[in-house]
mmCIF file of N, CA, C and O in Angstrom:
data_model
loop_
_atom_site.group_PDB
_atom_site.id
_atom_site.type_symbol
_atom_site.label_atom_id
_atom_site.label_comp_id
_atom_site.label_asym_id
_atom_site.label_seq_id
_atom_site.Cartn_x
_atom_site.Cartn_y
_atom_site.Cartn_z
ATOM 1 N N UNK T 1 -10.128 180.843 84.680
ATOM 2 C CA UNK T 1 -9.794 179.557 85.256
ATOM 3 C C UNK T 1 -9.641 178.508 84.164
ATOM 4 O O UNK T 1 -8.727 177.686 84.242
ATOM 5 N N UNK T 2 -10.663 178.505 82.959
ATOM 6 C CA UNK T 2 -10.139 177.032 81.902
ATOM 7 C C UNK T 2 -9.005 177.787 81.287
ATOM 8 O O UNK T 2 -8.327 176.990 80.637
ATOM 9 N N UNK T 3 -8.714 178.518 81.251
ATOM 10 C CA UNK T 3 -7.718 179.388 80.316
ATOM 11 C C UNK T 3 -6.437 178.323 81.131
ATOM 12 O O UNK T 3 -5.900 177.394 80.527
ATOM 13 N N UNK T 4 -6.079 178.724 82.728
ATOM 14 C CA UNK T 4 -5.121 177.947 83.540
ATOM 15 C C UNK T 4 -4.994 176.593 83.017
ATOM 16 O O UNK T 4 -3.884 176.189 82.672
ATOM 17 N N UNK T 5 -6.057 175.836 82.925
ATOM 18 C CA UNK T 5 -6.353 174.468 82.859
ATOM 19 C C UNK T 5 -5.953 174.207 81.701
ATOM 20 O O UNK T 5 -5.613 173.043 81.494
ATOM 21 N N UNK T 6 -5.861 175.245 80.529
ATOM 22 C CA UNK T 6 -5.741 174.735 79.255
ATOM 23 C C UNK T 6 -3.924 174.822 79.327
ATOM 24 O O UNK T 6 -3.204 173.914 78.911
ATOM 25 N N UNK T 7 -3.470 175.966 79.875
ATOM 26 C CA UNK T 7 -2.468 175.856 80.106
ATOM 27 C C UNK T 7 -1.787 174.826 80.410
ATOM 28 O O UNK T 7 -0.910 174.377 79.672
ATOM 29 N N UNK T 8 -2.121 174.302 81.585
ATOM 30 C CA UNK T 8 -1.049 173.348 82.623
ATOM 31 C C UNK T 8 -1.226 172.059 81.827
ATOM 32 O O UNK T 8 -0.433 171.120 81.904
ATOM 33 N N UNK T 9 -2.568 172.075 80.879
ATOM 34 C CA UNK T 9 -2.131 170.516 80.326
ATOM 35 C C UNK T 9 -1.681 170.292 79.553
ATOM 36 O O UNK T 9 -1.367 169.120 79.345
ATOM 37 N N UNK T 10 -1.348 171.424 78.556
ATOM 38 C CA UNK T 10 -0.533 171.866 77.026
ATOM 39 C C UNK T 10 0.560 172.183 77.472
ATOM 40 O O UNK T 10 1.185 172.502 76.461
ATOM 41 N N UNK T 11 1.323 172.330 78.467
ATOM 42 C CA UNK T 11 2.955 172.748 78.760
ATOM 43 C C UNK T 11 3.126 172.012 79.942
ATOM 44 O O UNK T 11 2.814 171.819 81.117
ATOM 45 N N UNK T 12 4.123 171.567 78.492
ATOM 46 C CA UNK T 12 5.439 170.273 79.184
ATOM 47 C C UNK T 12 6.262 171.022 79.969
ATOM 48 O O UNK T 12 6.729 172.068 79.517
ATOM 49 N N UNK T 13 6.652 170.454 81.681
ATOM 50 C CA UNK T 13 7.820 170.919 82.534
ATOM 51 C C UNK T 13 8.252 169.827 82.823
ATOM 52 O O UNK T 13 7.872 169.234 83.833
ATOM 53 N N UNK T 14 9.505 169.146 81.639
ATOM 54 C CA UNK T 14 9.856 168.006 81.706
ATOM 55 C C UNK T 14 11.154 167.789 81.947
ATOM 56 O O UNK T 14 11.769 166.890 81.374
ATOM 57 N N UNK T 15 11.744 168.659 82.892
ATOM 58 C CA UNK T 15 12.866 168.604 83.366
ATOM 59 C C UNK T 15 13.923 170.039 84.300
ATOM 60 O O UNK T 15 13.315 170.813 85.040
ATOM 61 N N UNK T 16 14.903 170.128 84.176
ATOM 62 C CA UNK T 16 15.911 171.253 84.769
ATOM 63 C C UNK T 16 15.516 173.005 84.364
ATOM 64 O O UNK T 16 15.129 173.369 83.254
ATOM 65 N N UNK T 17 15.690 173.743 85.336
ATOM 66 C CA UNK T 17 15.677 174.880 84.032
ATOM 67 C C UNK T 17 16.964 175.262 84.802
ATOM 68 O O UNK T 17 17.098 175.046 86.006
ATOM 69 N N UNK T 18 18.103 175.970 83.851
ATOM 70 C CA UNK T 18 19.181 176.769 84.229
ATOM 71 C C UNK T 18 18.874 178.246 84.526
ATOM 72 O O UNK T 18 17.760 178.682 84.234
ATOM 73 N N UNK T 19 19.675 178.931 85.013
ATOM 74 C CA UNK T 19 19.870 180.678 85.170
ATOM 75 C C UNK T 19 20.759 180.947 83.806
ATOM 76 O O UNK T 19 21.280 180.018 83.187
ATOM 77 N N UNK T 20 20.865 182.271 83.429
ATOM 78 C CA UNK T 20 21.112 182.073 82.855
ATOM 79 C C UNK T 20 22.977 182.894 82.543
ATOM 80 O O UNK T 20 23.763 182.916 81.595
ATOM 81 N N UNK T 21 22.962 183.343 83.693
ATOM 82 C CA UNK T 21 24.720 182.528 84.084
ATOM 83 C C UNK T 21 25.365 181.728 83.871
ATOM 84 O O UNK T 21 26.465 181.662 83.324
ATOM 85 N N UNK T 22 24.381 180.661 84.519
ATOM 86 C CA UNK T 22 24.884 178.881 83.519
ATOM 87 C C UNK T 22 25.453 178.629 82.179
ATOM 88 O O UNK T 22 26.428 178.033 81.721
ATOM 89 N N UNK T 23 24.078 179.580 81.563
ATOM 90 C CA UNK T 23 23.970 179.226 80.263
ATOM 91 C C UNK T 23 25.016 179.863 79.452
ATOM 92 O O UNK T 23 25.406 179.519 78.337
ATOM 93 N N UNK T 24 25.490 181.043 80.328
ATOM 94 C CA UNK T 24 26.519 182.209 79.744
ATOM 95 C C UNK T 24 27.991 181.077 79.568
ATOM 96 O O UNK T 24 28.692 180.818 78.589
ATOM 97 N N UNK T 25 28.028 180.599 80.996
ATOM 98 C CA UNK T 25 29.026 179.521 81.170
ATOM 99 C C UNK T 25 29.331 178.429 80.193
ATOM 100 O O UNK T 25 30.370 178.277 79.550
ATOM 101 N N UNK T 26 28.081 177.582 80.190
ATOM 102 C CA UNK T 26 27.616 176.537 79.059
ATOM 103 C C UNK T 26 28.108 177.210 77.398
ATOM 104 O O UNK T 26 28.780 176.598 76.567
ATOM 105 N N UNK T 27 27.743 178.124 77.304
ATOM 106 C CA UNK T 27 28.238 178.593 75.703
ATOM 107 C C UNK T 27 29.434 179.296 75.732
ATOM 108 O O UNK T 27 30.118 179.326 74.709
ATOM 109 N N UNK T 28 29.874 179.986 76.949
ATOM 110 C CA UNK T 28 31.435 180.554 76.934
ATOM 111 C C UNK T 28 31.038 181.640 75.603
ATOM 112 O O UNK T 28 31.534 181.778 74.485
ATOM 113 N N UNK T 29 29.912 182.315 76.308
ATOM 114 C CA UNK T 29 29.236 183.934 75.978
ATOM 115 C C UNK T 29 29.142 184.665 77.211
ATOM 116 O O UNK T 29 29.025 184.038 78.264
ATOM 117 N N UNK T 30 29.183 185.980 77.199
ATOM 118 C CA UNK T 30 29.261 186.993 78.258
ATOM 119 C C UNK T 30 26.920 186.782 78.436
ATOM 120 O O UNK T 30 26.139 186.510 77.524
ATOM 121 N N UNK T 31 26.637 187.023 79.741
ATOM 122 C CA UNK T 31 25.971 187.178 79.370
ATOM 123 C C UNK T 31 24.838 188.627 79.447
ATOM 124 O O UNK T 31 23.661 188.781 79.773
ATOM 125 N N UNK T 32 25.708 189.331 79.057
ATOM 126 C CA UNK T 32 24.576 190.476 78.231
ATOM 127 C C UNK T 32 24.728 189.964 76.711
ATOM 128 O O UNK T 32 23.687 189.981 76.054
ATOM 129 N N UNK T 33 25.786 189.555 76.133
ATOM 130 C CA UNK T 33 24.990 188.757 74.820
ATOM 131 C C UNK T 33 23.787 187.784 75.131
ATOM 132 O O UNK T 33 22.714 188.209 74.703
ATOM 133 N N UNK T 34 23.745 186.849 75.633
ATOM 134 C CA UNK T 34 22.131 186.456 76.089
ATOM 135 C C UNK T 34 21.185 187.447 76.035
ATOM 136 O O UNK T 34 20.130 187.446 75.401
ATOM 137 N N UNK T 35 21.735 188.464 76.894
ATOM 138 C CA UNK T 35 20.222 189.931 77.072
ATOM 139 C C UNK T 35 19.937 190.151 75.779
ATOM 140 O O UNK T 35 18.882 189.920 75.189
ATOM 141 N N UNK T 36 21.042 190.658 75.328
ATOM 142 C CA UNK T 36 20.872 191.293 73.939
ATOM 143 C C UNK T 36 20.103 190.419 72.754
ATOM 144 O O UNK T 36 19.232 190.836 71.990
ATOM 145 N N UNK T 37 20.712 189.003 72.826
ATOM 146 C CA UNK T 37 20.017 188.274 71.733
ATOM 147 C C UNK T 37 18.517 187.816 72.407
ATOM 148 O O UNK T 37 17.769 187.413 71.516
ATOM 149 N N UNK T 38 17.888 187.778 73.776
ATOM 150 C CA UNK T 38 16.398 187.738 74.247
ATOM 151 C C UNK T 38 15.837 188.829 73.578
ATOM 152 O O UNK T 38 14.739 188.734 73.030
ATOM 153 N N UNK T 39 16.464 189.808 73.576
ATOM 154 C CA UNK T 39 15.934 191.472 73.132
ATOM 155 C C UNK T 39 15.507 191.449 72.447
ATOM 156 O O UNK T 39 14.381 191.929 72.314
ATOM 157 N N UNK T 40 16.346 190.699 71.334
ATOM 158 C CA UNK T 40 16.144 190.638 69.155
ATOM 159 C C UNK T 40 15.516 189.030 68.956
ATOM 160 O O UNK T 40 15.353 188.684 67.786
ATOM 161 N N UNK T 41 15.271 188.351 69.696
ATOM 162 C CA UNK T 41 14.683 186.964 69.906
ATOM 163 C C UNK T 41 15.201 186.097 69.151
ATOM 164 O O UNK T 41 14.538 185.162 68.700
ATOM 165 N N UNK T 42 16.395 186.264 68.911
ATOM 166 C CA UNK T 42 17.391 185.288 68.262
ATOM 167 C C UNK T 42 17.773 184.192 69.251
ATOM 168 O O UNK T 42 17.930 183.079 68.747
ATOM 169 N N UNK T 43 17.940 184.296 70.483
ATOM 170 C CA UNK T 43 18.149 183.019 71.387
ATOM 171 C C UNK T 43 17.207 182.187 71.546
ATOM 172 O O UNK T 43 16.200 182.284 70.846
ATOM 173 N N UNK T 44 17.334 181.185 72.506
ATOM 174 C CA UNK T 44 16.682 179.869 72.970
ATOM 175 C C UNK T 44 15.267 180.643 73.974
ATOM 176 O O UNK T 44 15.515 181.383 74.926
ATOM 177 N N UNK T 45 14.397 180.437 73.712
ATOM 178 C CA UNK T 45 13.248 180.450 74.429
ATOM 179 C C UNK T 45 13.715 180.515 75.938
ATOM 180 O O UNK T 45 14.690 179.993 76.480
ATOM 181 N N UNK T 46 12.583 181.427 76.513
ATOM 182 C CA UNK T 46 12.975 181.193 77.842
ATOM 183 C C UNK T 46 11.848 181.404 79.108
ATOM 184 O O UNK T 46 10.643 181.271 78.893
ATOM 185 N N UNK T 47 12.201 181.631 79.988
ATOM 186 C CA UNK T 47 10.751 182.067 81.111
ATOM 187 C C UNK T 47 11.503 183.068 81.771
ATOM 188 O O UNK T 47 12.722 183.240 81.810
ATOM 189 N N UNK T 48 10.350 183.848 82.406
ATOM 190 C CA UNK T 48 10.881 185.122 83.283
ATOM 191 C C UNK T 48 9.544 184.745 84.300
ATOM 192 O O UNK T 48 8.340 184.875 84.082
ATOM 193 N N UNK T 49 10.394 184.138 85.697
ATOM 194 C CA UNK T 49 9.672 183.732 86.840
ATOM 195 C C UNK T 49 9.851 184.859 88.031
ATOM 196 O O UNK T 49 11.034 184.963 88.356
ATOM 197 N N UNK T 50 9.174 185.520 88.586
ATOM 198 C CA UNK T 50 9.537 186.158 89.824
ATOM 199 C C UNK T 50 10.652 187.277 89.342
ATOM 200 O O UNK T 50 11.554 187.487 90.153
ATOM 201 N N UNK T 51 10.679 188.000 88.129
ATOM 202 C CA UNK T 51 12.022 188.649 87.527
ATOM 203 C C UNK T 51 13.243 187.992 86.728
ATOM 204 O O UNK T 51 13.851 188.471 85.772
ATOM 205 N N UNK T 52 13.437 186.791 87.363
ATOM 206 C CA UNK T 52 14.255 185.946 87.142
ATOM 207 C C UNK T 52 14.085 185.223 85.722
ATOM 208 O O UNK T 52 12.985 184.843 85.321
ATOM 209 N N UNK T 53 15.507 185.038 84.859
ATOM 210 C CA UNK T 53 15.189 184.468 83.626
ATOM 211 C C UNK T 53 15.874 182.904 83.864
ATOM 212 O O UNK T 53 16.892 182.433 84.370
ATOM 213 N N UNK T 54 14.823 182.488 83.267
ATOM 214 C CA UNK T 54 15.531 180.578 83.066
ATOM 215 C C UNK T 54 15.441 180.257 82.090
ATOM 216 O O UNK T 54 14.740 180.917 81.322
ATOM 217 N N UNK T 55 15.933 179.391 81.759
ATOM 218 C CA UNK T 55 15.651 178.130 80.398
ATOM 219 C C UNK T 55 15.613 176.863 80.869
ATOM 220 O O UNK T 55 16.239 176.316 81.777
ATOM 221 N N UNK T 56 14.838 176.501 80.163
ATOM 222 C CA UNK T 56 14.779 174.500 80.585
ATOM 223 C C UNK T 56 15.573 173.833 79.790
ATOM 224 O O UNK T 56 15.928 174.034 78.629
ATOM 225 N N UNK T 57 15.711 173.357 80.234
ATOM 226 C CA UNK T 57 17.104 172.008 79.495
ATOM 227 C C UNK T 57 16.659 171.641 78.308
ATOM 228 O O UNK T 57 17.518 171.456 77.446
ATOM 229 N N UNK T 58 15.331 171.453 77.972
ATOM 230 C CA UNK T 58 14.905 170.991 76.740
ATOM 231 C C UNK T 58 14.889 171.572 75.538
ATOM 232 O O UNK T 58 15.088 171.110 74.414
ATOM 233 N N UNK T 59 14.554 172.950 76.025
ATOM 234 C CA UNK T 59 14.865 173.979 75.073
ATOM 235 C C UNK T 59 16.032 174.433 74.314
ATOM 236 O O UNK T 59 16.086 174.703 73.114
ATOM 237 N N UNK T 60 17.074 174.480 75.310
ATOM 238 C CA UNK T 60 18.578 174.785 75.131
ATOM 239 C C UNK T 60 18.898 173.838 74.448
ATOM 240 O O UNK T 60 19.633 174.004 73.475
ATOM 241 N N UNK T 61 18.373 172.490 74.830
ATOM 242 C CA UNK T 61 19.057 171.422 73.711
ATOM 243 C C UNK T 61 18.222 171.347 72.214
ATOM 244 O O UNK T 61 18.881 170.857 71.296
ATOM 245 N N UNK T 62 17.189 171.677 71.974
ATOM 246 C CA UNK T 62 16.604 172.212 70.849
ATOM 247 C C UNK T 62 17.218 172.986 69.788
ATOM 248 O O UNK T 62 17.498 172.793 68.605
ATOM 249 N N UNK T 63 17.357 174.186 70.855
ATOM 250 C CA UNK T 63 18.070 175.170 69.811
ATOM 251 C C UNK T 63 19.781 174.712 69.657
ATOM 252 O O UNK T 63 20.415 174.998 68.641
ATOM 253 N N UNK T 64 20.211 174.191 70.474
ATOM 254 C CA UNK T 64 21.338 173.655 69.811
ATOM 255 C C UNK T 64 21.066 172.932 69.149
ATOM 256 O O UNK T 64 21.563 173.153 68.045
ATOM 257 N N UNK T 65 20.369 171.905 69.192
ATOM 258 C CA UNK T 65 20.231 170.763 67.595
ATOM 259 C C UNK T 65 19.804 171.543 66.686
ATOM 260 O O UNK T 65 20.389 171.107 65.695
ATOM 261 N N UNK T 66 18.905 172.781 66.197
ATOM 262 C CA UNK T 66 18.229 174.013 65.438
ATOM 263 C C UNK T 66 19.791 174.461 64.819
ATOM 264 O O UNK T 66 19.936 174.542 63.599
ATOM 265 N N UNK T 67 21.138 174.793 65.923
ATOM 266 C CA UNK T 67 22.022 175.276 65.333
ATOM 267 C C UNK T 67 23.135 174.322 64.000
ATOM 268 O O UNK T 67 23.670 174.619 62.932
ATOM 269 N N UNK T 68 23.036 173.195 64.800
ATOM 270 C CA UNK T 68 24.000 172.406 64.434
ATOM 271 C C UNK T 68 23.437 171.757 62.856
ATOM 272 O O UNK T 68 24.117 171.254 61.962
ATOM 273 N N UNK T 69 21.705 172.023 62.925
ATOM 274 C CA UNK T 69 21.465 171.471 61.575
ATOM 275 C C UNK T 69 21.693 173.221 60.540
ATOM 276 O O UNK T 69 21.791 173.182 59.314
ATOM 277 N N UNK T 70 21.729 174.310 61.169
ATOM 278 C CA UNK T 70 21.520 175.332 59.979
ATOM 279 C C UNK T 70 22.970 175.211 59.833
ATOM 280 O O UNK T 70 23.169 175.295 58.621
ATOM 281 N N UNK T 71 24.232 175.038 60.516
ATOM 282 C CA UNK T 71 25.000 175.240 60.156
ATOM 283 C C UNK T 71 25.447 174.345 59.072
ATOM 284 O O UNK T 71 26.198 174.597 58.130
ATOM 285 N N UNK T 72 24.614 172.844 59.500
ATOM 286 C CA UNK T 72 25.484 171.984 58.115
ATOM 287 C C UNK T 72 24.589 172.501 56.627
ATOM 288 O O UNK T 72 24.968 172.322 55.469
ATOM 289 N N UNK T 73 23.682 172.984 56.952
ATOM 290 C CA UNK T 73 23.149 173.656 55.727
ATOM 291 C C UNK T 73 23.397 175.000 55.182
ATOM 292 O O UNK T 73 23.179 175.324 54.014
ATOM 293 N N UNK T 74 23.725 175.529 55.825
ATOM 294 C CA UNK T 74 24.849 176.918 55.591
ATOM 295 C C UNK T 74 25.772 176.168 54.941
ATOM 296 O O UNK T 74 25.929 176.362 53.735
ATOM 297 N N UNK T 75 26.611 175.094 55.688
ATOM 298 C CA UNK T 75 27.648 174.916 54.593
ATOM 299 C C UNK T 75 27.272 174.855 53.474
ATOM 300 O O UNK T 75 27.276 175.739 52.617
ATOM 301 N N UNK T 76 26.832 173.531 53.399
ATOM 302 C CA UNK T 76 26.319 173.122 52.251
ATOM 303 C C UNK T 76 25.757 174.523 50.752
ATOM 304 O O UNK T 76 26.025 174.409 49.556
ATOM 305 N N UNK T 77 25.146 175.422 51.267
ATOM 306 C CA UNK T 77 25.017 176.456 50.480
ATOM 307 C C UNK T 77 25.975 177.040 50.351
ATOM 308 O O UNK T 77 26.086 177.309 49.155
ATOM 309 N N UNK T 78 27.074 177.555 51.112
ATOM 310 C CA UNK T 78 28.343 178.356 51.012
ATOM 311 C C UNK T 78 29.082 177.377 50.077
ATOM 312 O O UNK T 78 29.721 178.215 49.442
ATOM 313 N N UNK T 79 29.363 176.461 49.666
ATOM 314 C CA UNK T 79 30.062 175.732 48.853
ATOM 315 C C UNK T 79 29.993 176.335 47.586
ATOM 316 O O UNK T 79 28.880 176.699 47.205
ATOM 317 N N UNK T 80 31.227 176.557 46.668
ATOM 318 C CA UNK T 80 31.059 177.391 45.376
ATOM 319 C C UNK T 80 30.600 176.205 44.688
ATOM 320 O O UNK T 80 30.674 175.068 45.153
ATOM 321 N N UNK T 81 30.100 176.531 43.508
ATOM 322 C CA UNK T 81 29.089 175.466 42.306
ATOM 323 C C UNK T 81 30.885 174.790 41.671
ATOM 324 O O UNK T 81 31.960 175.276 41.322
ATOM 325 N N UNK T 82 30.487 173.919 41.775
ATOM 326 C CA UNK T 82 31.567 173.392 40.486
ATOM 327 C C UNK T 82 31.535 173.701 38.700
ATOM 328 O O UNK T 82 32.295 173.957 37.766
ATOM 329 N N UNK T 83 30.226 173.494 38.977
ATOM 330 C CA UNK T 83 29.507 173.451 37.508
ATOM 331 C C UNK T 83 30.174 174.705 36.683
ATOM 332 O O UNK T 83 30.473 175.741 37.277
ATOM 333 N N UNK T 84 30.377 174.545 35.332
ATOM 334 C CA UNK T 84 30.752 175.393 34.332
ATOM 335 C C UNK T 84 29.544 176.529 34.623
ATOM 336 O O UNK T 84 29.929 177.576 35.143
ATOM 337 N N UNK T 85 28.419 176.425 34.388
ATOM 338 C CA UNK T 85 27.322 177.142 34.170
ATOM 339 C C UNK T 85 27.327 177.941 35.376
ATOM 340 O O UNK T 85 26.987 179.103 35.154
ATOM 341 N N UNK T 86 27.586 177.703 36.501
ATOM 342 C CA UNK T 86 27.380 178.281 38.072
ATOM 343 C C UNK T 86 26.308 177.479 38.832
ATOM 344 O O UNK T 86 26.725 177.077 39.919
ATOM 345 N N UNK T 87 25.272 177.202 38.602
ATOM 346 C CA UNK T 87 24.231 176.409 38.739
ATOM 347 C C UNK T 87 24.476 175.215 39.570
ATOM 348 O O UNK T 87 23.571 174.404 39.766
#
């Protein structure tokens, strides 16, 4: 029972959760890529309620802001060196 209690007051349910159909929709991905990337835990966090998988809105927008910053830093590393030296 404090185990519950410790729970419900440490987790935020601060909004929507989608199916994840939606979400297949929302990214214009099939979604057994979703399955597949839950599998290898490369996707957005999620819950499995009653069988059923969701995501909350908060999350999804997380890991998209998570994407949008590795990618400008990917660039940023993919850029060849100017420098004579390589460096």
């Amino acid at each position: 029972m404090e185990t519950w209690q410790h729970l419900r007051k440490d987790t935020k349910m601060d909004g929507q959760c989608i199916s994840q159909n939606e979400l297949a929709k929302r990214w214009q991905v099939s979604e057994s890529t979703l399955e597949r990337w839950r599998y290898e835990g490369i996707g957005p966090v999620f819950m499995k309620l009653r069988g059923k998988v969701r995501y909350r809105d908060s999350d999804i927008l997380a890991f998209e802001a998570q994407a949008l910053q590795a990618s400008t830093r990917q660039r940023s590393f993919t850029e060849p060196s100017h420098r004579p030296d390589g460096l």
